[in-house]
Coordinates of N, CA and C and ligand atoms in Angstrom, one line a residue:
M9 N 0.9 -1.2 0.0 CA 0.0 0.0 0.0 C 0.9 1.3 0.0
K10 N 0.5 2.2 -0.8 CA 1.2 3.5 -0.9 C 1.0 4.2 0.5
N11 N 1.8 5.2 0.7 CA 1.7 5.9 2.0 C 0.4 6.8 1.9
I12 N -0.1 7.2 3.0 CA -1.1 8.2 3.1 C -0.6 9.4 3.9
Y13 N -0.5 10.6 3.2 CA 0.0 11.8 3.8 C -1.2 12.7 4.2
L14 N -1.2 13.1 5.4 CA -2.2 14.0 5.8 C -1.6 15.4 5.9
I15 N -2.2 16.3 5.1 CA -1.7 17.7 5.1 C -2.8 18.6 5.6
G16 N -2.5 19.8 6.0 CA -3.5 20.8 6.5 C -2.9 21.6 7.6
M17 N -3.7 22.5 8.1 CA -3.3 23.5 9.1 C -2.9 22.9 10.4
M18 N -2.1 23.6 11.1 CA -1.8 23.3 12.5 C -3.1 23.1 13.2
G19 N -3.3 22.1 14.0 CA -4.5 22.0 14.8 C -5.7 21.4 14.0
S20 N -5.4 20.9 12.8 CA -6.6 20.4 12.0 C -6.9 18.9 12.4
G21 N -5.9 18.3 13.1 CA -6.2 17.0 13.6 C -5.4 15.9 12.8
K22 N -4.4 16.3 12.1 CA -3.6 15.4 11.2 C -3.0 14.3 12.1
S23 N -2.4 14.6 13.2 CA -1.7 13.6 13.9 C -2.6 12.5 14.5
V24 N -3.7 13.0 15.2 CA -4.6 12.0 15.8 C -5.3 11.2 14.8
I25 N -5.6 11.8 13.6 CA -6.3 11.0 12.6 C -5.4 10.0 11.9
A26 N -4.1 10.4 11.7 CA -3.1 9.5 11.1 C -2.9 8.3 12.1
E27 N -2.8 8.6 13.4 CA -2.6 7.6 14.4 C -3.8 6.6 14.4
E28 N -5.0 7.2 14.3 CA -6.2 6.3 14.2 C -6.3 5.5 13.0
L29 N -5.9 6.1 11.8 CA -5.8 5.3 10.6 C -4.9 4.1 10.7
A30 N -3.8 4.3 11.4 CA -2.8 3.2 11.5 C -3.4 2.2 12.5
S31 N -4.1 2.6 13.5 CA -4.6 1.6 14.4 C -5.8 0.8 13.9
I32 N -6.4 1.2 12.8 CA -7.5 0.4 12.3 C -7.1 -0.3 10.9
S33 N -5.8 -0.2 10.6 CA -5.4 -0.8 9.3 C -4.0 -1.4 9.6
E34 N -3.4 -1.8 8.4 CA -2.0 -2.3 8.5 C -0.9 -1.3 8.4
L35 N -1.4 0.0 8.3 CA -0.4 1.1 8.1 C 0.4 1.3 9.4
R36 N 1.6 1.9 9.3 CA 2.3 2.3 10.5 C 2.3 3.8 10.5
F37 N 2.1 4.3 11.8 CA 2.0 5.8 12.0 C 3.3 6.5 12.1
I38 N 3.5 7.6 11.3 CA 4.7 8.4 11.5 C 4.3 9.8 11.6
D39 N 4.9 10.6 12.5 CA 4.7 12.0 12.6 C 5.9 12.7 12.2
L40 N 5.8 13.5 11.2 CA 7.1 14.2 10.7 C 7.7 15.1 11.7
D41 N 6.8 15.9 12.4 CA 7.4 16.8 13.4 C 8.2 16.0 14.5
A42 N 7.6 14.9 14.9 CA 8.3 14.1 15.9 C 9.6 13.5 15.4
A43 N 9.6 13.2 14.1 CA 10.9 12.7 13.4 C 11.9 13.8 13.4
V44 N 11.5 15.0 13.1 CA 12.4 16.2 13.1 C 13.0 16.4 14.5
V45 N 12.1 16.4 15.5 CA 12.5 16.6 16.9 C 13.6 15.5 17.3
S46 N 13.3 14.3 16.9 CA 14.2 13.3 17.3 C 15.6 13.3 16.5
D47 N 15.5 13.7 15.2 CA 16.7 13.9 14.4 C 17.6 15.0 15.0
V48 N 17.0 16.2 15.3 CA 17.8 17.3 15.8 C 18.1 17.2 17.3
G49 N 17.2 16.5 18.0 CA 17.5 16.4 19.5 C 17.0 17.7 20.2
K50 N 16.1 18.4 19.6 CA 15.6 19.6 20.3 C 14.1 19.8 20.0
T51 N 13.4 20.5 20.8 CA 11.9 20.7 20.5 C 11.8 21.6 19.3
I52 N 10.5 21.7 18.8 CA 10.3 22.6 17.7 C 10.5 24.0 18.0
P53 N 10.0 24.5 19.2 CA 10.3 25.9 19.5 C 11.8 26.2 19.6
E54 N 12.5 25.2 20.2 CA 14.0 25.4 20.3 C 14.7 25.5 18.9
I55 N 14.2 24.6 18.0 CA 14.8 24.6 16.6 C 14.5 25.9 16.0
F56 N 13.3 26.4 16.0 CA 13.0 27.7 15.4 C 13.8 28.9 16.1
M57 N 13.9 28.8 17.4 CA 14.6 29.9 18.1 C 16.1 29.9 17.9
E58 N 16.7 28.7 17.9 CA 18.1 28.6 17.9 C 18.7 28.5 16.4
H59 N 17.9 28.0 15.5 CA 18.4 27.8 14.1 C 17.6 28.5 13.1
G60 N 16.4 28.9 13.4 CA 15.5 29.6 12.4 C 14.6 28.7 11.6
E61 N 13.6 29.3 11.0 CA 12.6 28.5 10.3 C 13.2 27.8 9.1
A62 N 14.2 28.4 8.3 CA 14.8 27.8 7.1 C 15.4 26.5 7.5
Y63 N 16.1 26.5 8.6 CA 16.8 25.2 9.0 C 15.7 24.1 9.3
F64 N 14.7 24.6 10.0 CA 13.6 23.6 10.3 C 13.0 23.0 9.0
R65 N 12.8 23.9 8.0 CA 12.2 23.4 6.7 C 13.2 22.4 6.0
E66 N 14.5 22.7 6.1 CA 15.5 21.8 5.5 C 15.4 20.4 6.1
V67 N 15.4 20.4 7.5 CA 15.4 19.1 8.2 C 14.0 18.4 7.8
E68 N 13.0 19.2 7.8 CA 11.6 18.6 7.6 C 11.6 17.9 6.2
S69 N 12.2 18.6 5.2 CA 12.3 18.0 3.8 C 13.2 16.8 3.8
N70 N 14.3 16.8 4.5 CA 15.1 15.6 4.5 C 14.4 14.4 5.2
V71 N 13.7 14.7 6.2 CA 12.9 13.6 6.9 C 11.9 13.1 5.9
L72 N 11.2 14.0 5.2 CA 10.2 13.5 4.2 C 10.8 12.7 3.1
Y73 N 12.0 13.1 2.7 CA 12.7 12.4 1.7 C 12.9 10.9 2.1
D74 N 13.3 10.7 3.3 CA 13.5 9.3 3.8 C 12.2 8.6 3.8
V75 N 11.1 9.3 4.4 CA 9.8 8.6 4.5 C 9.2 8.3 3.2
H76 N 9.4 9.1 2.2 CA 8.7 8.9 0.9 C 9.2 7.7 0.1
R77 N 10.4 7.2 0.6 CA 10.9 6.0 -0.1 C 10.4 4.7 0.6
L78 N 9.6 4.9 1.7 CA 9.0 3.7 2.3 C 7.6 3.5 1.9
E79 N 7.0 2.4 2.4 CA 5.5 2.2 2.0 C 4.8 1.9 3.3
N80 N 3.4 1.8 3.1 CA 2.6 1.4 4.2 C 2.6 2.3 5.4
L81 N 2.7 3.6 5.2 CA 2.8 4.6 6.3 C 1.6 5.5 6.3
A82 N 1.1 5.8 7.5 CA 0.1 6.9 7.7 C 0.9 8.0 8.2
V83 N 1.1 9.1 7.4 CA 2.1 10.1 7.8 C 1.3 11.4 8.1
A84 N 1.6 11.9 9.4 CA 1.1 13.2 9.8 C 2.2 14.2 9.4
T85 N 1.9 15.1 8.5 CA 2.9 16.1 8.2 C 2.8 17.4 9.0
G86 N 3.8 18.3 9.0 CA 3.6 19.6 9.7 C 2.9 20.5 8.8
G87 N 2.2 21.5 9.3 CA 1.3 22.3 8.5 C 2.0 23.1 7.4
G88 N 3.4 23.2 7.5 CA 4.1 24.0 6.5 C 4.7 23.1 5.4
I89 N 4.4 21.9 5.4 CA 5.0 21.0 4.4 C 4.8 21.4 3.0
V90 N 3.6 22.0 2.7 CA 3.2 22.4 1.4 C 4.0 23.6 0.9
L91 N 4.8 24.3 1.8 CA 5.5 25.4 1.3 C 6.6 25.1 0.4
G92 N 7.0 23.8 0.4 CA 8.1 23.3 -0.5 C 7.5 22.6 -1.6
A93 N 7.7 23.1 -2.9 CA 7.1 22.4 -4.0 C 7.7 21.0 -4.2
R94 N 9.0 20.8 -3.8 CA 9.6 19.5 -3.9 C 8.9 18.5 -2.9
N95 N 8.5 19.1 -1.7 CA 7.8 18.2 -0.7 C 6.5 17.7 -1.3
V96 N 5.8 18.6 -2.0 CA 4.5 18.2 -2.6 C 4.7 17.1 -3.6
D97 N 5.8 17.3 -4.5 CA 6.1 16.3 -5.5 C 6.4 15.0 -4.9
M98 N 7.2 15.0 -3.8 CA 7.6 13.7 -3.2 C 6.3 13.0 -2.6
M99 N 5.4 13.7 -2.0 CA 4.2 13.1 -1.4 C 3.3 12.6 -2.5
R100 N 3.1 13.4 -3.6 CA 2.2 13.0 -4.6 C 2.7 11.8 -5.4
H101 N 4.1 11.6 -5.5 CA 4.6 10.5 -6.2 C 4.7 9.2 -5.4
S102 N 4.5 9.3 -4.1 CA 4.7 8.1 -3.2 C 3.4 7.8 -2.5
G103 N 2.3 8.5 -2.7 CA 1.1 8.1 -1.9 C -0.1 9.0 -2.2
H104 N -1.0 8.9 -1.3 CA -2.3 9.7 -1.4 C -2.1 10.9 -0.5
V105 N -2.3 12.1 -1.1 CA -2.2 13.3 -0.3 C -3.6 13.7 0.1
V106 N -3.8 13.7 1.4 CA -5.2 14.0 1.9 C -5.2 15.3 2.7
Y107 N -6.0 16.2 2.3 CA -6.1 17.5 3.0 C -7.2 17.4 4.1
V108 N -6.7 17.5 5.3 CA -7.6 17.5 6.4 C -8.1 18.9 6.7
Q109 N -9.4 19.1 6.4 CA -9.9 20.5 6.6 C -10.7 20.6 7.9
R110 N -10.4 21.7 8.6 CA -11.2 21.9 9.9 C -11.5 23.4 10.0
D111 N -12.6 23.6 10.5 CA -13.1 25.0 10.7 C -12.1 25.8 11.5
V112 N -11.7 27.0 11.0 CA -10.7 27.8 11.7 C -11.0 28.2 13.1
D113 N -12.3 28.5 13.3 CA -12.7 28.8 14.7 C -12.5 27.6 15.7
D114 N -12.8 26.4 15.2 CA -12.6 25.2 16.0 C -11.1 25.0 16.2
I115 N -10.2 25.3 15.2 CA -8.8 25.2 15.4 C -8.3 26.2 16.5
I116 N -8.8 27.4 16.4 CA -8.3 28.4 17.3 C -8.8 28.1 18.8
A117 N -10.0 27.5 18.9 CA -10.5 27.2 20.2 C -9.7 26.0 20.8
S118 N -9.1 25.2 20.0 CA -8.5 24.0 20.6 C -6.9 24.0 20.6
I119 N -6.3 24.9 19.8 CA -4.9 24.8 19.5 C -4.0 25.1 20.7
D120 N -2.9 24.4 20.7 CA -1.8 24.7 21.7 C -0.8 25.6 21.1
A121 N -0.9 26.9 21.3 CA -0.1 27.9 20.6 C 1.3 27.9 21.1
I122 N 1.5 27.5 22.4 CA 2.9 27.6 23.0 C 3.9 26.7 22.2
S123 N 3.4 25.5 21.8 CA 4.4 24.6 21.2 C 4.5 24.9 19.7
R124 N 3.8 25.9 19.2 CA 3.9 26.2 17.8 C 4.4 27.6 17.5
P125 N 5.7 27.7 17.2 CA 6.4 29.0 17.1 C 5.7 30.0 16.2
L126 N 5.1 29.5 15.1 CA 4.5 30.5 14.1 C 3.3 31.2 14.7
L127 N 2.8 30.7 15.7 CA 1.6 31.3 16.3 C 2.0 32.3 17.4
S128 N 3.3 32.3 17.8 CA 3.9 33.2 18.8 C 2.9 33.4 19.9
A129 N 2.4 32.3 20.4 CA 1.4 32.3 21.5 C 0.2 33.1 21.2
N130 N -0.1 33.4 19.9 CA -1.3 34.0 19.6 C -2.1 33.2 18.5
P131 N -3.1 32.4 19.0 CA -3.8 31.5 18.1 C -4.5 32.2 16.9
E132 N -4.7 33.5 17.1 CA -5.4 34.3 16.0 C -4.6 34.3 14.7
N133 N -3.3 34.1 14.8 CA -2.4 34.1 13.6 C -2.8 33.0 12.7
V134 N -3.6 32.0 13.2 CA -4.0 30.9 12.4 C -4.8 31.4 11.2
R135 N -5.6 32.5 11.4 CA -6.5 33.0 10.3 C -5.6 33.5 9.1
R136 N -4.6 34.2 9.5 CA -3.7 34.8 8.4 C -3.0 33.6 7.7
I137 N -2.4 32.7 8.5 CA -1.7 31.6 7.9 C -2.6 30.8 7.0
Y138 N -3.8 30.6 7.5 CA -4.8 29.8 6.7 C -5.0 30.4 5.3
E139 N -5.2 31.8 5.3 CA -5.5 32.5 4.1 C -4.3 32.4 3.2
E140 N -3.1 32.5 3.7 CA -1.9 32.4 2.9 C -1.7 31.0 2.3
R141 N -2.1 30.0 3.0 CA -1.8 28.6 2.5 C -2.9 27.9 1.9
R142 N -4.1 28.4 2.0 CA -5.3 27.7 1.5 C -5.1 27.1 0.1
A143 N -4.6 28.0 -0.8 CA -4.4 27.5 -2.2 C -3.4 26.4 -2.3
L144 N -2.4 26.5 -1.5 CA -1.3 25.5 -1.5 C -1.9 24.1 -1.0
Y145 N -2.7 24.1 0.0 CA -3.3 22.9 0.5 C -4.2 22.3 -0.6
E146 N -5.0 23.2 -1.2 CA -6.0 22.7 -2.2 C -5.2 22.2 -3.4
G147 N -4.1 22.8 -3.8 CA -3.4 22.4 -5.0 C -2.6 21.1 -4.8
A148 N -2.2 20.9 -3.5 CA -1.4 19.7 -3.2 C -2.3 18.5 -3.1
A149 N -3.5 18.7 -2.6 CA -4.4 17.6 -2.2 C -4.9 16.8 -3.4
M150 N -5.0 15.4 -3.2 CA -5.7 14.6 -4.1 C -7.1 14.3 -3.6
I151 N -7.2 14.4 -2.3 CA -8.5 14.1 -1.6 C -8.6 15.1 -0.5
T152 N -9.9 15.5 -0.2 CA -10.1 16.4 0.9 C -11.1 15.8 1.8
V153 N -10.8 15.9 3.1 CA -11.8 15.3 4.1 C -12.0 16.3 5.2
D154 N -13.3 16.5 5.6 CA -13.6 17.5 6.6 C -13.4 16.8 8.0
N155 N -12.7 17.4 8.9 CA -12.6 16.9 10.3 C -13.7 17.6 11.1
D156 N -14.9 17.2 10.9 CA -16.0 17.9 11.6 C -16.8 17.0 12.5
G157 N -16.3 15.8 12.7 CA -16.9 14.8 13.6 C -15.9 14.2 14.5
T158 N -15.9 12.9 14.7 CA -14.9 12.3 15.6 C -13.7 12.0 14.8
V159 N -12.6 11.7 15.5 CA -11.4 11.3 14.9 C -11.6 10.0 14.1
E160 N -12.3 9.1 14.7 CA -12.6 7.8 14.0 C -13.3 8.0 12.7
E161 N -14.3 8.9 12.8 CA -15.1 9.1 11.5 C -14.2 9.7 10.4
A162 N -13.3 10.6 10.8 CA -12.4 11.2 9.8 C -11.5 10.1 9.2
A163 N -11.0 9.3 10.1 CA -10.1 8.2 9.6 C -10.8 7.3 8.7
R164 N -12.0 6.9 9.0 CA -12.8 6.0 8.2 C -13.2 6.6 6.9
K165 N -13.4 7.9 6.9 CA -13.7 8.5 5.6 C -12.5 8.5 4.7
I166 N -11.3 8.7 5.2 CA -10.1 8.7 4.4 C -9.9 7.3 3.9
A167 N -10.0 6.3 4.8 CA -9.8 4.9 4.3 C -10.7 4.5 3.2
E168 N -12.0 5.0 3.3 CA -12.9 4.7 2.2 C -12.5 5.3 0.9
K169 N -12.1 6.6 1.0 CA -11.7 7.3 -0.2 C -10.5 6.8 -0.9
V170 N -9.5 6.3 -0.1 CA -8.3 5.8 -0.8 C -8.3 4.3 -1.0
G171 N -9.4 3.6 -0.6 CA -9.5 2.2 -0.8 C -8.6 1.4 0.2
L172 N -8.5 1.9 1.4 CA -7.6 1.2 2.4 C -8.5 0.2 3.2
S173 N -8.1 -1.1 3.3 CA -8.9 -2.0 4.1 C -8.7 -1.7 5.6
V174 N -9.8 -1.7 6.3 CA -9.7 -1.4 7.8 C -10.5 -2.4 8.5
R175 N -10.1 -2.5 9.8 CA -10.9 -3.5 10.7 C -12.1 -2.9 11.3
Ligands
S3P374 C1 4.1 24.4 11.3 C2 3.3 23.4 11.8 C3 3.8 22.5 12.9 C4 5.3 22.4 12.9 C5 5.9 23.8 12.9 C6 5.5 24.6 11.7 C7 3.5 25.2 10.2 O1 3.2 21.2 12.8 O2 5.7 21.7 11.8 O3 5.5 24.4 14.2 O4 4.3 25.9 9.5 O5 2.3 25.2 10.0 P1 1.6 20.9 13.1 O6 0.9 21.2 11.8 O7 1.6 19.5 13.4 O8 1.2 21.8 14.2

């Protein structure tokens, strides 16, 4: 089975949905942010503060490069993965790219801004970032799924759309 890549805004539910997808199928869950953190040995706020966003994007792309050569993965990407055209190419060539859409007000109400440097502890920045990226998410996506119910519902909708067998 090809990989399934979940793309979308911070706080859209990519990680929990990818984890759920893996738990109901034969796919293995991978979180790209967690892989970057373990590669660098620092938290995401530390990486941004000490090395800058460009360095974070470089490591993120390198991690995606390794991941895109594997199969059978449910991959939760970071919200900025679509900023790199090469990232989008790698994902589209190695799997299903699924845009997880979630209402911006719901994101703002639930998001942990402290661990997300781009929000600078202000969840309202989500609106601006969403407007800036909306076309990139839509352009990269092969499938779009609304995260407007439970995590399990979203995971099952994705499985159905990509033809993944689930238990
Ligand atoms: C980012 C999203 C974060 C993380 C980093 C940058 C972004 O991942 O990669 O803070 O640019 O949208 P999540 O989407 O998992 O929060």
